[in-house]
CSV table of C-alpha atoms and ligand atoms in Angstrom, one decimal:
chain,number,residue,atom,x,y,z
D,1,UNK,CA,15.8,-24.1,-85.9
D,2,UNK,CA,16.9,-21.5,-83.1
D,3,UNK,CA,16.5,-23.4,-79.7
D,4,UNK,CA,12.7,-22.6,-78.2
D,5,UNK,CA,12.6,-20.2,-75.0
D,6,UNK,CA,12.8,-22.6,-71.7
D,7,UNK,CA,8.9,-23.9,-71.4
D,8,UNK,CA,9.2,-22.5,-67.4
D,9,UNK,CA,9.7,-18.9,-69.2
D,10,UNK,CA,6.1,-19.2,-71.2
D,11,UNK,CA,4.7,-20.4,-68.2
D,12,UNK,CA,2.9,-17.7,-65.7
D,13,UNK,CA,4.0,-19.9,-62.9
D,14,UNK,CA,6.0,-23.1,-61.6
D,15,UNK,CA,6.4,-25.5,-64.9
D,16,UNK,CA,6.6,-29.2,-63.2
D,17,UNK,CA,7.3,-32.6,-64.6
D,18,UNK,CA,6.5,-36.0,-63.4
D,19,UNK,CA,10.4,-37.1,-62.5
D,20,UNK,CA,11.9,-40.8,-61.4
D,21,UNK,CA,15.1,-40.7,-59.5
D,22,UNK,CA,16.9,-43.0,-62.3
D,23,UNK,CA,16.1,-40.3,-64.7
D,24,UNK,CA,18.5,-38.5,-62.8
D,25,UNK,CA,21.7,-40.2,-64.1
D,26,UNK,CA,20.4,-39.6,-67.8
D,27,UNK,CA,22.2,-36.2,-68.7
D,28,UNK,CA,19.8,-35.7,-71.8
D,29,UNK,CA,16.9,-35.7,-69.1
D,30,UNK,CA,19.1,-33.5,-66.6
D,31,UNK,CA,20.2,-31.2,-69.4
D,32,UNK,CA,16.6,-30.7,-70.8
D,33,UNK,CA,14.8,-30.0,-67.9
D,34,UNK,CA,17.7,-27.6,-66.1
D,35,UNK,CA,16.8,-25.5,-69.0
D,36,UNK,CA,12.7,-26.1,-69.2
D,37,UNK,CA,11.3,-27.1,-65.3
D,38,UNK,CA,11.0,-25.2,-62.4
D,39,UNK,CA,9.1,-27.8,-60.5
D,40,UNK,CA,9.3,-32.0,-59.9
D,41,UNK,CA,6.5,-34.2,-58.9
D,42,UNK,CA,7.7,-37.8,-58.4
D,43,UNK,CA,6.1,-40.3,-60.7
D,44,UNK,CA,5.8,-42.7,-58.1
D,45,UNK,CA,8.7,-42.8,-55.4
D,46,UNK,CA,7.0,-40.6,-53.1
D,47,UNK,CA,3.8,-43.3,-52.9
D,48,UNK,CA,3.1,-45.9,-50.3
D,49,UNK,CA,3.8,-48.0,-53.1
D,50,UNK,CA,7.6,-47.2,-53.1
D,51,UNK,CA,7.9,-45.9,-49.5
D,52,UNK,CA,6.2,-48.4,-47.4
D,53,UNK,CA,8.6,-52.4,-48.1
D,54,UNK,CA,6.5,-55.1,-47.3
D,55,UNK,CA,8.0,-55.2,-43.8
D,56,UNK,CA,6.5,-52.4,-42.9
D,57,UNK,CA,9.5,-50.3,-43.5
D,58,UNK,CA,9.6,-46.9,-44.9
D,59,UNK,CA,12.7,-46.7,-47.8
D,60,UNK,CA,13.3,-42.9,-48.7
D,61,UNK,CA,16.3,-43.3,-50.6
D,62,UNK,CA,14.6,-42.3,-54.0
D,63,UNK,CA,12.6,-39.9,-52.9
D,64,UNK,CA,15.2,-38.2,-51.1
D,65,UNK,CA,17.7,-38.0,-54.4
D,66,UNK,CA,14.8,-36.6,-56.1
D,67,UNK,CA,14.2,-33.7,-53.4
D,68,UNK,CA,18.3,-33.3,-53.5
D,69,UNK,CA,18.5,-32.8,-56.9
D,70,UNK,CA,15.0,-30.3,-57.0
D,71,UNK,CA,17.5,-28.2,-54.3
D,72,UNK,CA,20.7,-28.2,-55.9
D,73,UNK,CA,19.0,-26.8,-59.2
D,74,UNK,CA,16.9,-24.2,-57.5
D,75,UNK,CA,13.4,-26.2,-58.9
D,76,UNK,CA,10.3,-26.7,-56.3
D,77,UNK,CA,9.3,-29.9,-55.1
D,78,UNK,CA,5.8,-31.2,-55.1
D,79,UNK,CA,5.0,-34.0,-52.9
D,80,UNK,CA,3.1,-37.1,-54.6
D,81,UNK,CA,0.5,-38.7,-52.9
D,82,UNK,CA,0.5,-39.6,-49.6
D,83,UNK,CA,-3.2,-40.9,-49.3
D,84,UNK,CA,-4.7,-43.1,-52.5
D,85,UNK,CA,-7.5,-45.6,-52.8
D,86,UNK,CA,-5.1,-47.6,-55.0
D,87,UNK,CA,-2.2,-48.0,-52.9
D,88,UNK,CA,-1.6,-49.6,-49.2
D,89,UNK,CA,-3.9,-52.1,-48.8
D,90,UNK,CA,-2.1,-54.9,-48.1
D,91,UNK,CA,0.0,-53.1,-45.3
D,92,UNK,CA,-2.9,-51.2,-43.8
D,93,UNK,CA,-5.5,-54.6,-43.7
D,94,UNK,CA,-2.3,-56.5,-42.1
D,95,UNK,CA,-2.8,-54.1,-39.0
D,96,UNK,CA,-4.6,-55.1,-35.9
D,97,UNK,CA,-7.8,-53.0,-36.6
D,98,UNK,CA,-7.1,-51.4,-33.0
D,99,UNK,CA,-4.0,-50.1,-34.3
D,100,UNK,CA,-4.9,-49.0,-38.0
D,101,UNK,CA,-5.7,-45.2,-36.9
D,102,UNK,CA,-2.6,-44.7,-35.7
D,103,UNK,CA,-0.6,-46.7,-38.2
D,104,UNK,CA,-2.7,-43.9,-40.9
D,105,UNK,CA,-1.7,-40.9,-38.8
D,106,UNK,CA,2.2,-42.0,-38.3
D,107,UNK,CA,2.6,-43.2,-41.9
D,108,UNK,CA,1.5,-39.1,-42.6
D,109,UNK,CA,3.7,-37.7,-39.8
D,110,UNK,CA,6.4,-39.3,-41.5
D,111,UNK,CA,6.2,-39.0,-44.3
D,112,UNK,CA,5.0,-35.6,-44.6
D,113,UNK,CA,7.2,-34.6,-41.6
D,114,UNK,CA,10.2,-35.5,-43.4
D,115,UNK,CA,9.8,-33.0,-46.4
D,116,UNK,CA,8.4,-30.5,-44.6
D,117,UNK,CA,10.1,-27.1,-45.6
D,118,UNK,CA,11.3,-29.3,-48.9
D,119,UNK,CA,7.8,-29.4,-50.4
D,120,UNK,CA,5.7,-26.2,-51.7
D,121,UNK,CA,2.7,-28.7,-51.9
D,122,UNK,CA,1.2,-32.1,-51.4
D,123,UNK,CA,-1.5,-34.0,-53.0
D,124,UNK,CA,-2.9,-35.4,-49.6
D,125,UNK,CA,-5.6,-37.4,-50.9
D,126,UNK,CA,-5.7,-38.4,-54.5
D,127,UNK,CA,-8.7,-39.8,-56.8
D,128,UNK,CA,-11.6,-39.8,-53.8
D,129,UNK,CA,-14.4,-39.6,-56.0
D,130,UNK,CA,-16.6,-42.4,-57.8
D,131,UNK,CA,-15.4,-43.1,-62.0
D,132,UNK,CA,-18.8,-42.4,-62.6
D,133,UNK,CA,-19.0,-39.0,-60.6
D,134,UNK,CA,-21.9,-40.9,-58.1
D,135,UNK,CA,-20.5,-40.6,-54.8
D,136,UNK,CA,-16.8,-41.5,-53.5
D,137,UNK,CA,-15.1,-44.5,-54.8
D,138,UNK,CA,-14.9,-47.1,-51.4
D,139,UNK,CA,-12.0,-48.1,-50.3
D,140,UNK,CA,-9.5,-49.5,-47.1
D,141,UNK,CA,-9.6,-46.0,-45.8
D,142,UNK,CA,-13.0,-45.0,-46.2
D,143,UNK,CA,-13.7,-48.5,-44.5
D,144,UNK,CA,-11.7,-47.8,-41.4
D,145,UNK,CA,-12.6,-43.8,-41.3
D,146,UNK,CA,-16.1,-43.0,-43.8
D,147,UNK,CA,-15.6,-41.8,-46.7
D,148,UNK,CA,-15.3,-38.0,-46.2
D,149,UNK,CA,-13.6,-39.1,-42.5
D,150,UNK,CA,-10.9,-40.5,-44.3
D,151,UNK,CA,-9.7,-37.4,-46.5
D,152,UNK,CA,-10.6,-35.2,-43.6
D,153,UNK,CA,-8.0,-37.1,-41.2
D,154,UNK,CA,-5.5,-37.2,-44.0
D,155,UNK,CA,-5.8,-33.5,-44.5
D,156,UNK,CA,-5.2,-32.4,-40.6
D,157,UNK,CA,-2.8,-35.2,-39.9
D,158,UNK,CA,-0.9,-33.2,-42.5
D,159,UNK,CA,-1.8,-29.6,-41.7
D,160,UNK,CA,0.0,-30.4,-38.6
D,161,UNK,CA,2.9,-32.4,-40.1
D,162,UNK,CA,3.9,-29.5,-41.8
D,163,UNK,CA,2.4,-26.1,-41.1
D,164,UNK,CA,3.2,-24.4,-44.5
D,165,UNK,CA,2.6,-26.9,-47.6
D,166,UNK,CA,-0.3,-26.2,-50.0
D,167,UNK,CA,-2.4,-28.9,-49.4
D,168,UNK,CA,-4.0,-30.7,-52.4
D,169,UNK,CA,-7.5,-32.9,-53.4
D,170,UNK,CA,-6.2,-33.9,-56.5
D,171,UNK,CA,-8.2,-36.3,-59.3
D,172,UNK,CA,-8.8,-36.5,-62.6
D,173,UNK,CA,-11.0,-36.5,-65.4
D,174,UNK,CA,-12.6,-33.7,-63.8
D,175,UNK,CA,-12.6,-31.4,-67.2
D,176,UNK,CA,-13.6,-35.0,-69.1
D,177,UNK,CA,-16.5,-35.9,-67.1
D,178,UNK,CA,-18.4,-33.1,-65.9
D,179,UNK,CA,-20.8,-35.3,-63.6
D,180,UNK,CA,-17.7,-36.2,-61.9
D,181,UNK,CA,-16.0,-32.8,-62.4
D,182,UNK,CA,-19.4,-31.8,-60.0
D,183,UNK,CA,-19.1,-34.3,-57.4
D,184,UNK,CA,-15.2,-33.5,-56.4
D,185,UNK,CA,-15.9,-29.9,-56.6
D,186,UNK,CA,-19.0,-30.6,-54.1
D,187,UNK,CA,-16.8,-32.9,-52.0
D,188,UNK,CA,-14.0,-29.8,-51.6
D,189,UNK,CA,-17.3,-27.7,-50.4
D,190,UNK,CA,-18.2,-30.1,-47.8
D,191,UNK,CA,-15.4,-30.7,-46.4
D,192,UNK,CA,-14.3,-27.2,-45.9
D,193,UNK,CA,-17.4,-26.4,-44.9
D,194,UNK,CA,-16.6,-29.3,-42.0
D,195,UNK,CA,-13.1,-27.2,-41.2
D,196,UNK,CA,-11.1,-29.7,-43.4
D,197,UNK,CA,-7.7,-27.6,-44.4
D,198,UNK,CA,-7.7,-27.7,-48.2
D,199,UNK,CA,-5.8,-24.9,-49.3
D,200,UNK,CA,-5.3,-26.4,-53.0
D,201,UNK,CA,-7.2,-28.0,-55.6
D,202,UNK,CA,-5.0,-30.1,-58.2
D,203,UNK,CA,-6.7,-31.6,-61.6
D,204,UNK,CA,-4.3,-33.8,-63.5
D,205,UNK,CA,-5.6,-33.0,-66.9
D,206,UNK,CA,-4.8,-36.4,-68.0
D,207,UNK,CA,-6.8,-35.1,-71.5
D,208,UNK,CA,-9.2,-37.3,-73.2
D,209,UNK,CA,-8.9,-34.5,-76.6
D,210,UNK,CA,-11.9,-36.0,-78.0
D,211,UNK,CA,-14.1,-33.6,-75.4
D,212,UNK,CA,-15.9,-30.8,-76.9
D,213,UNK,CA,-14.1,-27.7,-77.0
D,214,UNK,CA,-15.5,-25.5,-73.6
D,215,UNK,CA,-15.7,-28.7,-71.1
D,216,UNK,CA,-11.9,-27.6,-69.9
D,217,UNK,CA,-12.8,-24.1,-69.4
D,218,UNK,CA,-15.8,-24.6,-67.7
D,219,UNK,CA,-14.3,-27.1,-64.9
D,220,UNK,CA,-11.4,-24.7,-64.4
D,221,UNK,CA,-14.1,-21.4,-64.2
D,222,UNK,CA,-15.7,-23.4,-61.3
D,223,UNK,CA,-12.7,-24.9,-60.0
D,224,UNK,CA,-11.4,-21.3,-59.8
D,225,UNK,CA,-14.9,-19.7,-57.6
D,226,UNK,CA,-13.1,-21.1,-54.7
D,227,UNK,CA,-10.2,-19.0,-54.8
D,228,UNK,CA,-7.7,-21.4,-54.1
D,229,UNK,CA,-4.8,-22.4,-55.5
D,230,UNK,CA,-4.9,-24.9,-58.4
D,231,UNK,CA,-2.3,-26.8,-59.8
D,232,UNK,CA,-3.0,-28.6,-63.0
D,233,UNK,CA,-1.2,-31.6,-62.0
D,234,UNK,CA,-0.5,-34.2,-64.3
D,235,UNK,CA,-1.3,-32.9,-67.7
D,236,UNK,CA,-0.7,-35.3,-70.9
D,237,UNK,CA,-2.7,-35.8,-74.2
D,238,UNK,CA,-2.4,-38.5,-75.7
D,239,UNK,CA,-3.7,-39.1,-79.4
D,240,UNK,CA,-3.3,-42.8,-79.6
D,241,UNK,CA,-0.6,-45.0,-80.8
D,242,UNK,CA,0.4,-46.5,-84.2
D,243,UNK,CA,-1.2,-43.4,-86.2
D,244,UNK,CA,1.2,-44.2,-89.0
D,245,UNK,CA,-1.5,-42.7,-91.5
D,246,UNK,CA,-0.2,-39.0,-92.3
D,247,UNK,CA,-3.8,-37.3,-92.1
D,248,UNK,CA,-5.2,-39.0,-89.3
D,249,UNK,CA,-2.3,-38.7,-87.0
D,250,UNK,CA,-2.4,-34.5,-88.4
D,251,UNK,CA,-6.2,-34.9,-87.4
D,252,UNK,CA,-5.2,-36.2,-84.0
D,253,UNK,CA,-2.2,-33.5,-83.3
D,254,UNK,CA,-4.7,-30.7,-84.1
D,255,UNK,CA,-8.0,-31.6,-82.0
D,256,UNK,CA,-4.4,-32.3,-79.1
D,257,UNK,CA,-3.3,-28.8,-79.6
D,258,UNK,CA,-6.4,-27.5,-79.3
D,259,UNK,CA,-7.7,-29.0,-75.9
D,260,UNK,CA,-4.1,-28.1,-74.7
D,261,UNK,CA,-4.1,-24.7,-75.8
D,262,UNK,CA,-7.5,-24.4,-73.7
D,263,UNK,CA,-6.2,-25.4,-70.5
D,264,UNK,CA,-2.8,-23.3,-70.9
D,265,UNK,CA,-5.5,-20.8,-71.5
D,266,UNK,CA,-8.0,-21.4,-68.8
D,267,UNK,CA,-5.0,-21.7,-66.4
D,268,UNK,CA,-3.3,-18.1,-67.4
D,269,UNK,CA,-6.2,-17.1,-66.8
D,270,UNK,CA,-6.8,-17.4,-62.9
D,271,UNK,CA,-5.6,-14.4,-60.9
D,272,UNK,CA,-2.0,-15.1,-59.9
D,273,UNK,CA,-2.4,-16.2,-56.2
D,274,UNK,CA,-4.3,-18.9,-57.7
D,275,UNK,CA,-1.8,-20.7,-60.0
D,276,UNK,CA,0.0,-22.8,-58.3
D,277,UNK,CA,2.2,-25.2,-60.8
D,278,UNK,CA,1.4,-26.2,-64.5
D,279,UNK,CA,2.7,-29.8,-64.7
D,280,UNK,CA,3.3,-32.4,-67.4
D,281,UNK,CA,3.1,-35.8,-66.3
D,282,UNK,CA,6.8,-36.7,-68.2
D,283,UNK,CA,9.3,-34.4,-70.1
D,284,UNK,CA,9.9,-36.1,-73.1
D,285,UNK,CA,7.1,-38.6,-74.8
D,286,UNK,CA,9.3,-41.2,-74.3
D,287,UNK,CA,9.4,-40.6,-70.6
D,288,UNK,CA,5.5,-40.7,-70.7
D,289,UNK,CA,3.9,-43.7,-68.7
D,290,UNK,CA,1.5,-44.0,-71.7
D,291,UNK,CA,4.5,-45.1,-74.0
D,292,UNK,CA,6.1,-47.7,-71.0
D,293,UNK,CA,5.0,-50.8,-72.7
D,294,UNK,CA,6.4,-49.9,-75.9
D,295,UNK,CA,4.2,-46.9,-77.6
D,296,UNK,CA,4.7,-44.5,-80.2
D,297,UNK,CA,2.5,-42.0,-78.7
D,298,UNK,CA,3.2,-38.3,-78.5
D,299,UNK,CA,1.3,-36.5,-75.2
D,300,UNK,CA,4.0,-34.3,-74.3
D,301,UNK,CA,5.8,-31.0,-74.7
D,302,UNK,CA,9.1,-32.9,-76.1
D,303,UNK,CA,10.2,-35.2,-78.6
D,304,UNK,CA,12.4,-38.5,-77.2
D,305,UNK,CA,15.4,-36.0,-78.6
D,306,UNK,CA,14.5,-33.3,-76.2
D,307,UNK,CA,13.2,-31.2,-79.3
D,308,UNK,CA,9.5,-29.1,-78.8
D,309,UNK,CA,6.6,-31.3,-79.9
D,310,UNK,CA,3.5,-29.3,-81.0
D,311,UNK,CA,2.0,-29.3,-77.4
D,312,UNK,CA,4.8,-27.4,-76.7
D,313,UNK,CA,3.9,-24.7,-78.8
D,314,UNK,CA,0.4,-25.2,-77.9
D,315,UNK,CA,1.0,-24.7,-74.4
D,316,UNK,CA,2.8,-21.4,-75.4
D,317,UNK,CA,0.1,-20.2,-77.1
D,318,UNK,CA,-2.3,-20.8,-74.4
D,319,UNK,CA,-0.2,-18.8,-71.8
D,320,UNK,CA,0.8,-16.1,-74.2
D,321,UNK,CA,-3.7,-15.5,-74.6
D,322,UNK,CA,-3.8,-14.8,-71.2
K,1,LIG,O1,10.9,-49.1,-62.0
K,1,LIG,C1,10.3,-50.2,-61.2
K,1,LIG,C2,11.1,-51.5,-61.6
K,1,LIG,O2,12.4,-51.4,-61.2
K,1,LIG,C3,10.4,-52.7,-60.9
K,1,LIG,O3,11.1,-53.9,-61.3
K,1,LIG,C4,9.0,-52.7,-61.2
K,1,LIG,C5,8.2,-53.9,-60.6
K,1,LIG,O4,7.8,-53.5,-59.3
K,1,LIG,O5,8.3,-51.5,-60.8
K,1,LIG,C6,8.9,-50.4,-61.5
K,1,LIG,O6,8.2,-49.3,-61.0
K,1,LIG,C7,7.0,-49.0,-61.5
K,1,LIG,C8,6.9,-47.5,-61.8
K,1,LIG,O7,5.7,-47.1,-62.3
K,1,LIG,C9,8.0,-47.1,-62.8
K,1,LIG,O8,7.7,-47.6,-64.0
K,1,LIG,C10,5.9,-49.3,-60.5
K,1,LIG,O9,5.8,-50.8,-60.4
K,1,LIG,C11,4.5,-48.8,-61.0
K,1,LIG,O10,3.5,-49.1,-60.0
K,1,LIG,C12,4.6,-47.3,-61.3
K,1,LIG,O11,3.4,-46.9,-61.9
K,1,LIG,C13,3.1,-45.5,-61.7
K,1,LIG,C14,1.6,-45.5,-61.3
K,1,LIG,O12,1.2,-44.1,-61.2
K,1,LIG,C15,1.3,-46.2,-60.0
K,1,LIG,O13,2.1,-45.5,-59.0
K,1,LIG,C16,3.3,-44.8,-63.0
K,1,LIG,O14,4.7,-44.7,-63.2
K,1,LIG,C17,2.8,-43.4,-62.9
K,1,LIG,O15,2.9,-42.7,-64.2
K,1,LIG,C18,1.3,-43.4,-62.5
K,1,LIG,O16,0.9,-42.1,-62.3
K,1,LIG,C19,-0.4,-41.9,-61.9
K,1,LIG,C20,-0.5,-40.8,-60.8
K,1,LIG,O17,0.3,-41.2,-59.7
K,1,LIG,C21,-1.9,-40.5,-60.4
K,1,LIG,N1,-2.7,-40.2,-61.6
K,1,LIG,C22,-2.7,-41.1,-62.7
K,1,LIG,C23,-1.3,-41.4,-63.1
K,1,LIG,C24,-1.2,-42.3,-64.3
K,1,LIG,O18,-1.7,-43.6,-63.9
């Protein structure tokens, strides 16, 4: 089988993968994604969970391998997440409460300020709205700040951390739940309207491919009114594990390809100054976070050989409609 054009070549702008820094002393990972990736996102080594040691110290020594290694092979780094409901906690309610404000505002000078001219983008604030789309989800943040206060401080404390990043609401299940799809598209509204500096909206397209064909398209057509950037951040689809029977895991791969085909679509489909990145949250299945405790699941655009799955065909075929 002749070797498949890189995936970054298919792909009408930056093609990221989700990327840990040990992943970077396995030359089949290296190898692969010199020739398919023009973009990193850190899994997790860029998070407060990684950063921030119980001490209170920060610990950059991942982070900063990763960002090495995006620069010595010419591939753009994405920064990942500075400000999440599900991280930080611990440190942040250990804080005198007089000194939590500035505690939030150095942990983002930082951090932010350290890969500033290293990152093209950060997801500032991730996963601020409600599961059920009613409302924001409440959190240690929103306690200390509100609940829009809390993204809006995150976003100027990193406007001014670094001048030029694109600077990202990112969540998910946007394209899965439309109710909820709604309410983050009305939060990005609000909070513009309130001077917040959003430049980028990022959906991580973590697919549920049992949603009726059009849900993808629509989110992305109303996503895309705002005429920002969007980066479809974290994309994966999986079809389940331990489909051993021939026809239903052919049944499975075909509604995949489908919903995958549709976002490539929807996404090649935005005017240029509006795609930001394309990213798969892994490079090969057996990278994916879906597979960690031992899956056989297949929700990405390579094999655990480094050959194309069908979603990487998928995704071609999406990109090549536009
Ligand atoms: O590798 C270390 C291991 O050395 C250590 O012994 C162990 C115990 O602490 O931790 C291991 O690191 C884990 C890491 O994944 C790598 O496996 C972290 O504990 C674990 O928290 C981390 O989970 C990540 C999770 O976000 C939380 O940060 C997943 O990899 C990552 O795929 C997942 O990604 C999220 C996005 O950031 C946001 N959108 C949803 C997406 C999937 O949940």
């Amino acid at each position: 089988q002749a070797p498949s054009a890189p995936l970054k070549a298919l792909t009408p702008a930056p093609l990221g993968v989700a990327v840990m820094s040990g992943q970077l002393d396995d030359p089949a990972w290296t190898t692969l994604a010199r020739r398919h990736v023009s973009q990193l996102t850190p899994e997790w080594e860029m998070k407060m969970e990684y950063i921030l040691g119980d001490d209170g110290a920060f610990r950059f020594d991942a982070p900063d391998r990763i960002d090495a290694f995006a620069r010595a092979n010419a591939m753009r780094l994405h920064g990942h997440a500075l400000i999440w409901y599900s991280q930080g906690q611990d440190w942040f309610e250990a804080i005198k409460p007089a000194r939590r404000e500035q505690a939030f505002d150095d942990y983002i000078a930082r951090v932010a300020g350290r890969y500033r001219g290293q990152v093209a983008g950060w997801d500032v604030v991730n996963e601020a709205v409600a599961e059920d789309g009613d409302g924001l989800r409440d959190c240690h943040w929103s306690a200390q700040f509100g609940q829009d206060g809390y993204i809006a401080r995150a976003f100027e404390r990193t406007r001014a951390a670094d001048p030029d990043a694109v600077l990202f609401l990112n969540d998910y299940n946007l394209e899965n739940l439309p109710r909820k799809g709604a309410t983050f598209l009305r939060l990005v509204e609000r909070l513009l309207r309130a001077g917040a500096p959003i430049t980028g909206i990022g959906t991580q397209a973590h697919l549920d491919i049992d949603i009726p064909a059009g849900q993808i398209t629509a989110f992305m057509r109303d996503a895309a009114a705002f005429g920002l950037p969007i980066h479809v951040s974290e994309l994966d689809a999986p079809m389940g594990s331990g489909l051993i029977d021939r026809a239903r895991r052919d049944a499975r791969r075909r509604l995949q390809t489908a919903r995958v085909t549709e976002y490539a679509e929807a996404f090649a489909a935005l005017p240029e100054r509006q795609r930001y990145a394309f990213t798969l949250w892994g490079l090969r299945d057996t990278d994916s976070f879906v597979n960690r405790q031992g899956g056989d699941d297949s929700p990405l655009a390579f094999d655990g050989d480094g050959r194309p799955t069908p979603l990487f065909q998928a995704l071609a075929d999406g990109f090549a409609a536009a």
